[in-house]
PDB file of C-alpha atoms in Angstrom:
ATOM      1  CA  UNK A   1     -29.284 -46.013  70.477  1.00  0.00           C
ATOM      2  CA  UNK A   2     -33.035 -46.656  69.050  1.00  0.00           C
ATOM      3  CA  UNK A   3     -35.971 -44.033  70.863  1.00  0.00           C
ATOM      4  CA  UNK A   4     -36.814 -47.284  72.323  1.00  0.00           C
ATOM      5  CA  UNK A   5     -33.325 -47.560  74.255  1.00  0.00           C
ATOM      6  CA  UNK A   6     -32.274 -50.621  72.172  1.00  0.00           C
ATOM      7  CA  UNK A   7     -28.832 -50.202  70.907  1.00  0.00           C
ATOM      8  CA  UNK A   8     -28.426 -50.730  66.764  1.00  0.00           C
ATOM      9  CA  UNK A   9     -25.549 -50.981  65.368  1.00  0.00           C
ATOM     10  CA  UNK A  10     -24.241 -49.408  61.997  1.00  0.00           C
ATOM     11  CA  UNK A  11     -25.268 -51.496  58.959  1.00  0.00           C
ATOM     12  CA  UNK A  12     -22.012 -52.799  57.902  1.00  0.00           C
ATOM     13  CA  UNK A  13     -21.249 -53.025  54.382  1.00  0.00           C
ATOM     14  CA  UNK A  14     -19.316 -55.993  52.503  1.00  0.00           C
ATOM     15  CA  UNK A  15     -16.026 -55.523  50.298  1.00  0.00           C
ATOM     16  CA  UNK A  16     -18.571 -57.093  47.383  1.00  0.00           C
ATOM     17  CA  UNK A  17     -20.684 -54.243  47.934  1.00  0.00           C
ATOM     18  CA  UNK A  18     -17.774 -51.393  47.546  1.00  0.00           C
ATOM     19  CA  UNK A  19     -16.701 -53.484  44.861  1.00  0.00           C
ATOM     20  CA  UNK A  20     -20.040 -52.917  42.933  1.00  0.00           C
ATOM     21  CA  UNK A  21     -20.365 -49.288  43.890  1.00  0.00           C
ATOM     22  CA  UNK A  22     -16.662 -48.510  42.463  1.00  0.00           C
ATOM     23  CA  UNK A  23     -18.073 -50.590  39.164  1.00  0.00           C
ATOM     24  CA  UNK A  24     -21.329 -48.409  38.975  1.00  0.00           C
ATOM     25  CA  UNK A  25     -19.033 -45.015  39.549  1.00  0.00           C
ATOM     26  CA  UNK A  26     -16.601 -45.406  36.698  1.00  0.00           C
ATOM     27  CA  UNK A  27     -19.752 -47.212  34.046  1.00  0.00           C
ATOM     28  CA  UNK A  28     -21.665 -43.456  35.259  1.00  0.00           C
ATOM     29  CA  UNK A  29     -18.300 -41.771  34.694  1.00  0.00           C
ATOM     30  CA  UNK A  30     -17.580 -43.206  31.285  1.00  0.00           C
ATOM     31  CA  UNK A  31     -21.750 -42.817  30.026  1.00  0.00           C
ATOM     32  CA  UNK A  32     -20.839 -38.648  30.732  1.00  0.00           C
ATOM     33  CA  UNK A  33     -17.520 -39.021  28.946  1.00  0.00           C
ATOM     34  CA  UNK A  34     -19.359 -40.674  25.988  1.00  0.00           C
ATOM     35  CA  UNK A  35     -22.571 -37.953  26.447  1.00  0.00           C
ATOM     36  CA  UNK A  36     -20.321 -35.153  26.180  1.00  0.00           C
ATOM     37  CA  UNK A  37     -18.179 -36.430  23.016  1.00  0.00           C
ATOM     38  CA  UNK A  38     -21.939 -36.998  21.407  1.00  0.00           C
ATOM     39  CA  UNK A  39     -22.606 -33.552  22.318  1.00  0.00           C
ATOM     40  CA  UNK A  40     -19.187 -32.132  20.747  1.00  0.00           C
ATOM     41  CA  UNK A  41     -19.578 -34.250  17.543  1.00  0.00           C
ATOM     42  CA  UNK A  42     -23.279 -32.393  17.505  1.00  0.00           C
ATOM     43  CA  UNK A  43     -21.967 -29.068  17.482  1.00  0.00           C
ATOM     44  CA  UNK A  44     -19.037 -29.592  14.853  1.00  0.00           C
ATOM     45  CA  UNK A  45     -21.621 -30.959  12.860  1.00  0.00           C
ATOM     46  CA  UNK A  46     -24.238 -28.022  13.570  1.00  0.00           C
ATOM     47  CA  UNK A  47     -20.923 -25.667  12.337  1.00  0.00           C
ATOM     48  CA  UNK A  48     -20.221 -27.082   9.334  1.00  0.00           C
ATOM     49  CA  UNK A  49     -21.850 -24.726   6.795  1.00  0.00           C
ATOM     50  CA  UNK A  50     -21.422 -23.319   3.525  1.00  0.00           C
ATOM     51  CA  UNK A  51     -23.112 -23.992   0.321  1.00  0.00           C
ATOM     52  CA  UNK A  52     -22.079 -27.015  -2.421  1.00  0.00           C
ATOM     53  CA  UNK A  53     -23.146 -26.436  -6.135  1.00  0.00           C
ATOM     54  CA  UNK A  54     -22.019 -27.647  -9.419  1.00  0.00           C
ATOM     55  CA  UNK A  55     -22.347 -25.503 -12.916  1.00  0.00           C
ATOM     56  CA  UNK A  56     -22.170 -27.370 -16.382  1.00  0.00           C
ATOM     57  CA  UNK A  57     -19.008 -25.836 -17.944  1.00  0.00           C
ATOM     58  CA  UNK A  58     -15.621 -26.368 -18.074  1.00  0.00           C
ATOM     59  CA  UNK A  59     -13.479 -25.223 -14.776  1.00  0.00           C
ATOM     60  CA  UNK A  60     -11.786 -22.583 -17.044  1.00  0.00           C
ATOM     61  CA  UNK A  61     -14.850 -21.117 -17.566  1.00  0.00           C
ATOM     62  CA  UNK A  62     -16.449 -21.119 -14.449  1.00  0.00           C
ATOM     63  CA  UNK A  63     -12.941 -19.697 -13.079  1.00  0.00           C
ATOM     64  CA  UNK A  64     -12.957 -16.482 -14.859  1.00  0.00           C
ATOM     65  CA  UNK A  65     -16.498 -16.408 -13.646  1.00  0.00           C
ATOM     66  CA  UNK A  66     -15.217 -17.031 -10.410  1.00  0.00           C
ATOM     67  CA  UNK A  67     -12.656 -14.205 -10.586  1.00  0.00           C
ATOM     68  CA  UNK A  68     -14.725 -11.222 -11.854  1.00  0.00           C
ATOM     69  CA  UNK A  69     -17.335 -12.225  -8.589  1.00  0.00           C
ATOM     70  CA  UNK A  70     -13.939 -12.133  -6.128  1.00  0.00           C
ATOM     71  CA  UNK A  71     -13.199  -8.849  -7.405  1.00  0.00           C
ATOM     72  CA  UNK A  72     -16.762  -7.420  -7.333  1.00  0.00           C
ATOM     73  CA  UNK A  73     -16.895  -5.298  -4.556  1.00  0.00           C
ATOM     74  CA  UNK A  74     -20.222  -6.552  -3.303  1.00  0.00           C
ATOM     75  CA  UNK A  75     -20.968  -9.052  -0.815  1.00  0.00           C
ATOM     76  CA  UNK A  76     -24.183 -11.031  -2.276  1.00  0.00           C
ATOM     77  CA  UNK A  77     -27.254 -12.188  -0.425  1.00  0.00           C
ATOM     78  CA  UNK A  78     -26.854  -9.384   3.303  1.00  0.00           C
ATOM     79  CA  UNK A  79     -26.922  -6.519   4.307  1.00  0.00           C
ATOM     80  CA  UNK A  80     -26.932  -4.014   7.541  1.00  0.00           C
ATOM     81  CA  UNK A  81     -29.912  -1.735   6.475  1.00  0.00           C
ATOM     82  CA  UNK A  82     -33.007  -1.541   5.193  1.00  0.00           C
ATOM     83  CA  UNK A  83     -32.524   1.376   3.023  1.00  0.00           C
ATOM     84  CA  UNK A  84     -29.386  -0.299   1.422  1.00  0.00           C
ATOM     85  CA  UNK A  85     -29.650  -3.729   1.019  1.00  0.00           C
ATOM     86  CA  UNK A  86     -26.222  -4.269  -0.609  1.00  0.00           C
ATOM     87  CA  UNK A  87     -22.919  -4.291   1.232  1.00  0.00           C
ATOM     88  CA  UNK A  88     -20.255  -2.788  -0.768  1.00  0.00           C
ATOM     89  CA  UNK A  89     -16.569  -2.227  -0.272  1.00  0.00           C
ATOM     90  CA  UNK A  90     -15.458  -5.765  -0.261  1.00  0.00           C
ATOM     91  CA  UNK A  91     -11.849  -6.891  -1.522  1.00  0.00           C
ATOM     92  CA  UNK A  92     -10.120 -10.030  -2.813  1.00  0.00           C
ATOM     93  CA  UNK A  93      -7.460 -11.163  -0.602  1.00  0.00           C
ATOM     94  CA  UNK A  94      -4.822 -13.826  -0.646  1.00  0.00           C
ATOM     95  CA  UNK A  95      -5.309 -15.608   1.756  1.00  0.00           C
ATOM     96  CA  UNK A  96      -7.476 -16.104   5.159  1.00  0.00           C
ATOM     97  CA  UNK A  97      -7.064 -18.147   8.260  1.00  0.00           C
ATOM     98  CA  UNK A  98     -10.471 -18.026  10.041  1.00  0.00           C
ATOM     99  CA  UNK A  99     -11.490 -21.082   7.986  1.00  0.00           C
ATOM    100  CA  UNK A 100      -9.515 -23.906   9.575  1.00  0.00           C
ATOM    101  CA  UNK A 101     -10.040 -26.684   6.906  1.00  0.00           C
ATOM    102  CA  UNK A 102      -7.995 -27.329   3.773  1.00  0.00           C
ATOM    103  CA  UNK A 103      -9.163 -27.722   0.218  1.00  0.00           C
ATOM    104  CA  UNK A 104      -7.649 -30.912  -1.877  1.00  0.00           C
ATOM    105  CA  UNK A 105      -4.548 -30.167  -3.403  1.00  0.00           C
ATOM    106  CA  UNK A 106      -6.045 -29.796  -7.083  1.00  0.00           C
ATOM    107  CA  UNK A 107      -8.716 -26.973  -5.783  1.00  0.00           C
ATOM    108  CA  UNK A 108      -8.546 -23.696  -6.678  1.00  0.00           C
ATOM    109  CA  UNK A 109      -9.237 -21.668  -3.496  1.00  0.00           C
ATOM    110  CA  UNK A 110     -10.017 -17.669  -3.826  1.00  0.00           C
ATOM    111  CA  UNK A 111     -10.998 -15.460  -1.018  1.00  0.00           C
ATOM    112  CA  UNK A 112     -13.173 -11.933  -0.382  1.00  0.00           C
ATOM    113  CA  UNK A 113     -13.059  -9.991   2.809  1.00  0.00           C
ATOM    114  CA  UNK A 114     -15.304  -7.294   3.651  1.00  0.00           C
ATOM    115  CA  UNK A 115     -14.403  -5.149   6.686  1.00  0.00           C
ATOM    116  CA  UNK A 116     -16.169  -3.321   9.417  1.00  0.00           C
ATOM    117  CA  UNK A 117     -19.894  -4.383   8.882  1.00  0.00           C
ATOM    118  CA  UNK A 118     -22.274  -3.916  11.703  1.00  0.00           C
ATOM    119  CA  UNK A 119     -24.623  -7.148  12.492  1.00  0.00           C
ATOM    120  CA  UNK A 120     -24.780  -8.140   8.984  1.00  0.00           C
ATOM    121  CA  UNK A 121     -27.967 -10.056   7.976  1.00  0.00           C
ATOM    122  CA  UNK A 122     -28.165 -14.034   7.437  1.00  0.00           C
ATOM    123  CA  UNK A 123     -25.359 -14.218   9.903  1.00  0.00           C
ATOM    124  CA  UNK A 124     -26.586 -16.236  13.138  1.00  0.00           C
ATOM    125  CA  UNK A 125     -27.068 -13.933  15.763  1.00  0.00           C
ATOM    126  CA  UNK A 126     -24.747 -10.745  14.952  1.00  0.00           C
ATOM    127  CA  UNK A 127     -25.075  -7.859  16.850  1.00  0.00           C
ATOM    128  CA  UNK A 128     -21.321  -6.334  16.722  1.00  0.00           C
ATOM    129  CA  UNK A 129     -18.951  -4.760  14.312  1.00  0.00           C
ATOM    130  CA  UNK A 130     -16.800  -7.092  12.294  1.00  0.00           C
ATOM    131  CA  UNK A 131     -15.266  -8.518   9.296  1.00  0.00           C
ATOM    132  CA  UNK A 132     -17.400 -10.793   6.947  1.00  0.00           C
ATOM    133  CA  UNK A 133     -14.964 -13.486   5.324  1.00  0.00           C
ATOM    134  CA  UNK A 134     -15.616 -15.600   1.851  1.00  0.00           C
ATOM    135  CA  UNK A 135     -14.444 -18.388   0.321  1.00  0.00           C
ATOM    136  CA  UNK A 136     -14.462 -19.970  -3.014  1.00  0.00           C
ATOM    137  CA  UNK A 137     -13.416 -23.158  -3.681  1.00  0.00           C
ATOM    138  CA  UNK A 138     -13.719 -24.384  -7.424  1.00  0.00           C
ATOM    139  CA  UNK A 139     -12.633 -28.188  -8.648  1.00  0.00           C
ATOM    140  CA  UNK A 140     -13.301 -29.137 -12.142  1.00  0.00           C
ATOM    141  CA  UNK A 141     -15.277 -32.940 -12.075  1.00  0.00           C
ATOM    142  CA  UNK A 142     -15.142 -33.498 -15.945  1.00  0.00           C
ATOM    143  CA  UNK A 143     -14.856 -32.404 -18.677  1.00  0.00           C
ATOM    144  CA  UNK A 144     -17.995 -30.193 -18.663  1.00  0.00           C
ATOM    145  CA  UNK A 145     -18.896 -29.870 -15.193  1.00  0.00           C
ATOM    146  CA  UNK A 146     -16.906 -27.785 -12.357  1.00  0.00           C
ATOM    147  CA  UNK A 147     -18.224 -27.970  -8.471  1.00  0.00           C
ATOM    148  CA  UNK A 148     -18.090 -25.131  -6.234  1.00  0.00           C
ATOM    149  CA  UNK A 149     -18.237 -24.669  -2.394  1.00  0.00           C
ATOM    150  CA  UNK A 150     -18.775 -21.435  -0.847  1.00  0.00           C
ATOM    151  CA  UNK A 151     -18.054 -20.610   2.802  1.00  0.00           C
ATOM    152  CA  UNK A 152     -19.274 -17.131   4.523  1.00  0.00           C
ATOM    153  CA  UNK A 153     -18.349 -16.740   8.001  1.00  0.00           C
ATOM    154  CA  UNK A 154     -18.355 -13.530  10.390  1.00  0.00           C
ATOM    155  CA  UNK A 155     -16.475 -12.749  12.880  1.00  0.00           C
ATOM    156  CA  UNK A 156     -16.710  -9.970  15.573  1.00  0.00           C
ATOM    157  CA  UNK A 157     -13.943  -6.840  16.104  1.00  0.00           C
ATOM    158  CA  UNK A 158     -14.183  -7.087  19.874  1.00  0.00           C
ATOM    159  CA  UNK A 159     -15.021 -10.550  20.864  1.00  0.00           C
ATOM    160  CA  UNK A 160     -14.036 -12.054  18.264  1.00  0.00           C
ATOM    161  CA  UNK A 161     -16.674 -14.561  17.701  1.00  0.00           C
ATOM    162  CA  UNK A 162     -17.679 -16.514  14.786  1.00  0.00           C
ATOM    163  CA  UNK A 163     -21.040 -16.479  13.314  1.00  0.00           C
ATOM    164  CA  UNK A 164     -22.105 -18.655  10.344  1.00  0.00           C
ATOM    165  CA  UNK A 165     -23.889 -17.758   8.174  1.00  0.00           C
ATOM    166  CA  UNK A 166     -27.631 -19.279   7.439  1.00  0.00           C
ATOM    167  CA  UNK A 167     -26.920 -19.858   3.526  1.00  0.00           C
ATOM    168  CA  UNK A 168     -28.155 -17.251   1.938  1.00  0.00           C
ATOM    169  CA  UNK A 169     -24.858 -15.359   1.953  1.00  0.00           C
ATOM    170  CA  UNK A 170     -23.506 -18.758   0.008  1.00  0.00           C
ATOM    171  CA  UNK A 171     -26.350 -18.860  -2.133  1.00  0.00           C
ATOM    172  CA  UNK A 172     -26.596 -15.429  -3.516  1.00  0.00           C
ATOM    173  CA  UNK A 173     -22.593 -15.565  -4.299  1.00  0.00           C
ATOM    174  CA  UNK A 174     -23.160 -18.958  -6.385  1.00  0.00           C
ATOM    175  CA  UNK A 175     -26.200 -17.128  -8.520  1.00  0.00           C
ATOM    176  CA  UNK A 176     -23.822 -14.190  -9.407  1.00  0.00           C
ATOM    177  CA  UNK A 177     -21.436 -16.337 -10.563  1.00  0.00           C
ATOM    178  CA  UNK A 178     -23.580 -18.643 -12.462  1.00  0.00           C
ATOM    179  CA  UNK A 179     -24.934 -14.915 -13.892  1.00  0.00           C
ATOM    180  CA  UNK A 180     -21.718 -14.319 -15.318  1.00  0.00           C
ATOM    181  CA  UNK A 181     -20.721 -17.370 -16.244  1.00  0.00           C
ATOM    182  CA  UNK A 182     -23.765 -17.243 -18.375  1.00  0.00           C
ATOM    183  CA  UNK A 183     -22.496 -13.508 -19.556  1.00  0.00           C
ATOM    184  CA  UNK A 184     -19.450 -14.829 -20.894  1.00  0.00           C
ATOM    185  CA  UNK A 185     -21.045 -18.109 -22.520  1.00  0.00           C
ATOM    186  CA  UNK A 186     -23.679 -15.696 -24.187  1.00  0.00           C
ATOM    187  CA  UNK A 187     -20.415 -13.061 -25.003  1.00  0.00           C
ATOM    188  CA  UNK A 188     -18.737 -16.280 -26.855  1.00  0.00           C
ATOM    189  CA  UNK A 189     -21.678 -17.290 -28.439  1.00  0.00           C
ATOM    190  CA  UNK A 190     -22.013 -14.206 -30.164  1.00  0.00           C
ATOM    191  CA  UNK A 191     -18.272 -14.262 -31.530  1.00  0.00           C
ATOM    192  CA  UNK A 192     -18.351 -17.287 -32.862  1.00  0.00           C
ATOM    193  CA  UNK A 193     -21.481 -16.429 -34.634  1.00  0.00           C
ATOM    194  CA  UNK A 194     -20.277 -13.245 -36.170  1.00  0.00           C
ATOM    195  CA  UNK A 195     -16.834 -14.881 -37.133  1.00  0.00           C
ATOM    196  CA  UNK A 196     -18.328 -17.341 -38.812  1.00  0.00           C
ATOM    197  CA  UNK A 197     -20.473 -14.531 -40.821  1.00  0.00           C
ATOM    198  CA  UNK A 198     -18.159 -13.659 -44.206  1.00  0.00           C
ATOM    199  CA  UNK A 199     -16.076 -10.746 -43.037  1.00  0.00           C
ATOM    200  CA  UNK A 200     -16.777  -6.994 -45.191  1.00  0.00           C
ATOM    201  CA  UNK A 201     -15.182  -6.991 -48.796  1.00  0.00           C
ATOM    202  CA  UNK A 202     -13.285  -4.478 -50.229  1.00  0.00           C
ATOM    203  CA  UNK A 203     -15.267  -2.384 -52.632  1.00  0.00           C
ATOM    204  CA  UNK A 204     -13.624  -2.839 -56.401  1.00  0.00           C
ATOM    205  CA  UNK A 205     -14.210  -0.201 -59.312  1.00  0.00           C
ATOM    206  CA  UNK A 206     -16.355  -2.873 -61.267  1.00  0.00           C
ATOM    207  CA  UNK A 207     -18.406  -3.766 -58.418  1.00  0.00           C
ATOM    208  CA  UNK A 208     -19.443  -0.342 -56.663  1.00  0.00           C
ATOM    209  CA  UNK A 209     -22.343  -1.942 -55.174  1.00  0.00           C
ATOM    210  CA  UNK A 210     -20.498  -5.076 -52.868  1.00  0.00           C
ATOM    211  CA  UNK A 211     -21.109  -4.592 -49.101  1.00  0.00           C
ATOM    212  CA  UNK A 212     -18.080  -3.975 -46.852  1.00  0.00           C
ATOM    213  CA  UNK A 213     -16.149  -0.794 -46.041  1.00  0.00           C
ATOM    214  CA  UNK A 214     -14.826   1.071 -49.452  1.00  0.00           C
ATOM    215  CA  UNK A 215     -10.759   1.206 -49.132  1.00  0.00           C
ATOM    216  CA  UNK A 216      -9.215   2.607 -52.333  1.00  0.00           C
ATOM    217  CA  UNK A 217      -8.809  -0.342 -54.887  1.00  0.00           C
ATOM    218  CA  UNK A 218      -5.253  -0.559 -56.223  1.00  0.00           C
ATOM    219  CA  UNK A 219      -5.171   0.355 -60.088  1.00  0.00           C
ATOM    220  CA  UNK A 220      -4.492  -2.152 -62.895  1.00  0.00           C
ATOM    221  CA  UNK A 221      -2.753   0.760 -64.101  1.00  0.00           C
ATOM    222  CA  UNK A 222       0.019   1.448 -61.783  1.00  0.00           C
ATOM    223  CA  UNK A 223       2.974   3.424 -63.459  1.00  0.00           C
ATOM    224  CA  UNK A 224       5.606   2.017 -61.248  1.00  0.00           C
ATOM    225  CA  UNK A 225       6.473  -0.020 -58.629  1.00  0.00           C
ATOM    226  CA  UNK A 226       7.446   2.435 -56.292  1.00  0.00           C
ATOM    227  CA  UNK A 227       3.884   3.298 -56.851  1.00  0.00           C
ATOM    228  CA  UNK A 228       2.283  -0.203 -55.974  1.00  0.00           C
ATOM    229  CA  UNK A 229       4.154  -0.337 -52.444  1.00  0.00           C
ATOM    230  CA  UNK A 230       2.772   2.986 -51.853  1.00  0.00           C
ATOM    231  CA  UNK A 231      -1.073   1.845 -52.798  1.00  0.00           C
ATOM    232  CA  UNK A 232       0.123  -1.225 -50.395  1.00  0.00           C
ATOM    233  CA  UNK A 233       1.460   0.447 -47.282  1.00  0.00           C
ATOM    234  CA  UNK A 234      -1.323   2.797 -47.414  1.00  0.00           C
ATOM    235  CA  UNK A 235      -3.946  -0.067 -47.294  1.00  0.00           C
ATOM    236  CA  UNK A 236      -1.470  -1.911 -44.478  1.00  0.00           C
ATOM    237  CA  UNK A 237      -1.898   1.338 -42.831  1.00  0.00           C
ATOM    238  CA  UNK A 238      -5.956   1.176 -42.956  1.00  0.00           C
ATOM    239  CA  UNK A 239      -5.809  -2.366 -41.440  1.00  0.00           C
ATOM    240  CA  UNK A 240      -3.652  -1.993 -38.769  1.00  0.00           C
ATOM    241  CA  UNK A 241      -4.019   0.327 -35.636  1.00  0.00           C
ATOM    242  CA  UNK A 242      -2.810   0.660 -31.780  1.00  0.00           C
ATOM    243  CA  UNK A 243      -4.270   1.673 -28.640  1.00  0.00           C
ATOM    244  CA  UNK A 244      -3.806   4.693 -27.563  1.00  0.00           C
ATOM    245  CA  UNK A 245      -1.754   5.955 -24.739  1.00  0.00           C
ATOM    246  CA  UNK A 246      -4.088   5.462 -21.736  1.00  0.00           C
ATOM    247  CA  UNK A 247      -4.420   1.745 -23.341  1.00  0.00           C
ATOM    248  CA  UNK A 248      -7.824  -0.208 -24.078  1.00  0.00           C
ATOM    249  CA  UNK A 249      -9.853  -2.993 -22.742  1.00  0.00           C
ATOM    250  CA  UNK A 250     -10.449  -6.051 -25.087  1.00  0.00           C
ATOM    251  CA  UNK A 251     -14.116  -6.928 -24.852  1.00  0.00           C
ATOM    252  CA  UNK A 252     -15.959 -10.107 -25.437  1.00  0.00           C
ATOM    253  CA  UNK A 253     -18.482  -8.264 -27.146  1.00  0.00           C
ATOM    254  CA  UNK A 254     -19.160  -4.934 -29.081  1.00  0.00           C
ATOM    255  CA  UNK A 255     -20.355  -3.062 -26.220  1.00  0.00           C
ATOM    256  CA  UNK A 256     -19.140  -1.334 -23.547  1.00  0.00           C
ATOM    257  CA  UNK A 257     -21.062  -3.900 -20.454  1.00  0.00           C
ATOM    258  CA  UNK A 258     -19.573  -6.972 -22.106  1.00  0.00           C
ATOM    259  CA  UNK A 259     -16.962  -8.936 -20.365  1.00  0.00           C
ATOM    260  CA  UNK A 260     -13.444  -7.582 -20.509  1.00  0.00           C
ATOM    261  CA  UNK A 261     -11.321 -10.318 -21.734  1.00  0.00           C
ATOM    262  CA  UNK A 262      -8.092  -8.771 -20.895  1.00  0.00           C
ATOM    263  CA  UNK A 263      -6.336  -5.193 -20.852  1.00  0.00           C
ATOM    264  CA  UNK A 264      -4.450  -4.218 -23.520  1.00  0.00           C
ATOM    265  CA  UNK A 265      -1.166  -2.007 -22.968  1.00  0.00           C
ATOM    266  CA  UNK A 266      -0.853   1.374 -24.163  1.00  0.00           C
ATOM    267  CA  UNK A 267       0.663   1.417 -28.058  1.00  0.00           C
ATOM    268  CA  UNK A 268      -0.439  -2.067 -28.629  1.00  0.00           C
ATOM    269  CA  UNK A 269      -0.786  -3.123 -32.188  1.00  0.00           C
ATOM    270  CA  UNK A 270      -4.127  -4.663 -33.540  1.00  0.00           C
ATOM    271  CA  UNK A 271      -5.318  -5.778 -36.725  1.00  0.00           C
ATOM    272  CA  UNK A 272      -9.021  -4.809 -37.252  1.00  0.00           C
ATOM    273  CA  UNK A 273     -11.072  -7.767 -38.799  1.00  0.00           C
ATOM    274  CA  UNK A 274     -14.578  -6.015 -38.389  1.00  0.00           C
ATOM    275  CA  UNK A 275     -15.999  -2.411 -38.326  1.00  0.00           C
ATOM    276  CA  UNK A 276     -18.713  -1.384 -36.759  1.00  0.00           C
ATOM    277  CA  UNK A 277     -19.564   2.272 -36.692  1.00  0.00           C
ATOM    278  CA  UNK A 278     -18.751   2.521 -32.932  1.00  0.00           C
ATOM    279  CA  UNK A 279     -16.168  -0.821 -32.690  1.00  0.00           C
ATOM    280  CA  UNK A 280     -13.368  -2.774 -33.777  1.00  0.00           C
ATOM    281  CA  UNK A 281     -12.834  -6.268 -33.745  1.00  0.00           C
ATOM    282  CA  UNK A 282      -9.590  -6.863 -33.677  1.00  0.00           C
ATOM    283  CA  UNK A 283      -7.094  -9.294 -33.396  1.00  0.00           C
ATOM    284  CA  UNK A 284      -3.264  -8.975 -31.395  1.00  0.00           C
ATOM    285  CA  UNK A 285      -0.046  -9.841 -32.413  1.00  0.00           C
ATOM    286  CA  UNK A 286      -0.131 -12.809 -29.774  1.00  0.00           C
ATOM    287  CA  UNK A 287      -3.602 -14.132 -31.041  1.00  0.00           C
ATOM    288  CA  UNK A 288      -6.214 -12.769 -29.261  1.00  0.00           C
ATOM    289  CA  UNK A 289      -9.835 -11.482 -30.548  1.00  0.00           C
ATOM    290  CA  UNK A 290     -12.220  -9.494 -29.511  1.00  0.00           C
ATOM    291  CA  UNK A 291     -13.941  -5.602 -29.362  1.00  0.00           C
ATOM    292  CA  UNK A 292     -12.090  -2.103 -29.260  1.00  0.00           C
ATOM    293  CA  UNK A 293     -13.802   1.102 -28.671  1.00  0.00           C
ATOM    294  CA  UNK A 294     -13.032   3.070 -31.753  1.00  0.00           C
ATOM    295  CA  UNK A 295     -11.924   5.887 -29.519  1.00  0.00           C
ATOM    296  CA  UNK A 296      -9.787   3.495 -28.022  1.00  0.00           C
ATOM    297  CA  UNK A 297      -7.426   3.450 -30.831  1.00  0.00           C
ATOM    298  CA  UNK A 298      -5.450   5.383 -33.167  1.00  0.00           C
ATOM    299  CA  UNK A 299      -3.809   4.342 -36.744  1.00  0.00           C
ATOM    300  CA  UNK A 300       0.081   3.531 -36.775  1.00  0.00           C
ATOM    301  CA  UNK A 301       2.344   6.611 -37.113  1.00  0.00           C
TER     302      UNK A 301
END
């Protein structure tokens, strides 16, 4: 009843009119369902991180490059204090799951995992102990170029969150390895320029003054042929040497910060090429050249 004492009644409402309401109720419904997927697609996208770079060499180079960073023990580009801004203790690993994604099928894909780090820098908003995970994923795209992409992630020990890193972490680890890939370019370089330089002579009794390394010329003179294998083993023996029992490491250069190219057993045979007064260059039975320490190996028995 109106204050006036006039009875109203209800305003009545047509089947049109629920009709339309139901209509505006699901379009409202289906403009928060598309709101939130815009939302979700923002966030993947805000997640997706790492660090894309390319490096004009071939992908053999750039892997070995690639390896000697995986097995440095430092994690480039963070750090947890300000006195020592270099974490260390990192190792290669495997394999890792945290990623998600999977690299194309012709990728090479290594990985380096650093353990209990606390709030690591360049990591979004880290304030826990945790694990900081790398990856390296390396694709040759001719014959002089390679890509890389580099993903750094860390998660926490407790909560187990995920925090990306801001890019420096990605950045740093692509200028090491473009540092040594430059090492071993500049390592080559040099042994191709010294093998192309005429290798020492052997000094002769008419020519006393010829560079080289003096080995004992064999004598027109020789009394016997028993003799003349002698003079011949004995200069063999000069030539040819073997590491010694704790083994050697076969460097790309004569010194002792140059790249190792590969570790050589204990016992293995060489043939030196060059002297130096501190290294060998040598060559092994299966092909391969490079530097010896001289206190690296010993002459045949």
């Amino acid at each position: 009843m109106h204050t006036l004492g006039v009875i109203c009644s209800s305003p009545m409402v047509s089947a049109a009119q629920r009709r339309l309401g139901a209509r505006l109720s699901r379009i409202a419904f289906f403009l928060k369902l598309l709101l939130l997927a815009g939302l979700a697609v923002t966030m993947c996208v805000g997640q997706e991180g790492g660090f894309n770079g390319s490096l004009d060499a071939p992908e053999a180079d750039v892997l070995k490059a690639v390896v000697l960073i995986v097995n440095d023990s430092i994690v480039y580009g963070t750090y947890s204090y300000e006195k020592e801004k270099q974490l260390k203790g990192a190792k290669p690993a495997s394999a890792v799951k945290v990623f998600g994604d999977v690299p194309a099928d012709d990728a090479k894909v290594f990985f380096k995992v650093l353990e209990n780090v606390l709030a690591p820098r360049h990591f979004k908003e880290t304030a826990d102990l945790g694990t900081i995970y790398l990856r390296y994923i390396v694709q040759g795209t001719g014959p002089g170029t390679t890509a890389i992409h580099i993903d750094a992630l860390y998660m926490e020990k407790n909560r187990r969150r995920q925090h990306q890193s801001d890019g420096t972490v990605e950045a740093s680890e692509f200028q090491a390895i473009k540092d040594r890939l430059d090492k071993i370019q500049s390592d080559a370089k040099g042994i191709n320029e010294m093998a192309a330089k005429p290798s020492p002579t052997v000094s002769s009794p008419t020519d006393q003054t010829s560079p080289g390394i003096a080995l004992p010329a064999v004598s027109t003179a020789v009394s016997s042929t028993d003799e003349l294998e002698k003079r011949v083993a004995d200069l063999k023996h000069r030539v040819e040497m073997r590491t010694t029992v704790v083994g050697a490491a076969l460097k790309a250069a004569p010194y002792r910060t140059a790249a190792t190219l590969q570790p050589l057993p204990a016992q293995t045979e060489l043939l030196i090429v060059v002297l130096t007064k501190y290294w060998y260059g040598v060559e092994t039975v299966d092909g391969h050249k490079g530097w010896v320490h001289r206190s690296q190996v010993e002459p045949l028995p």
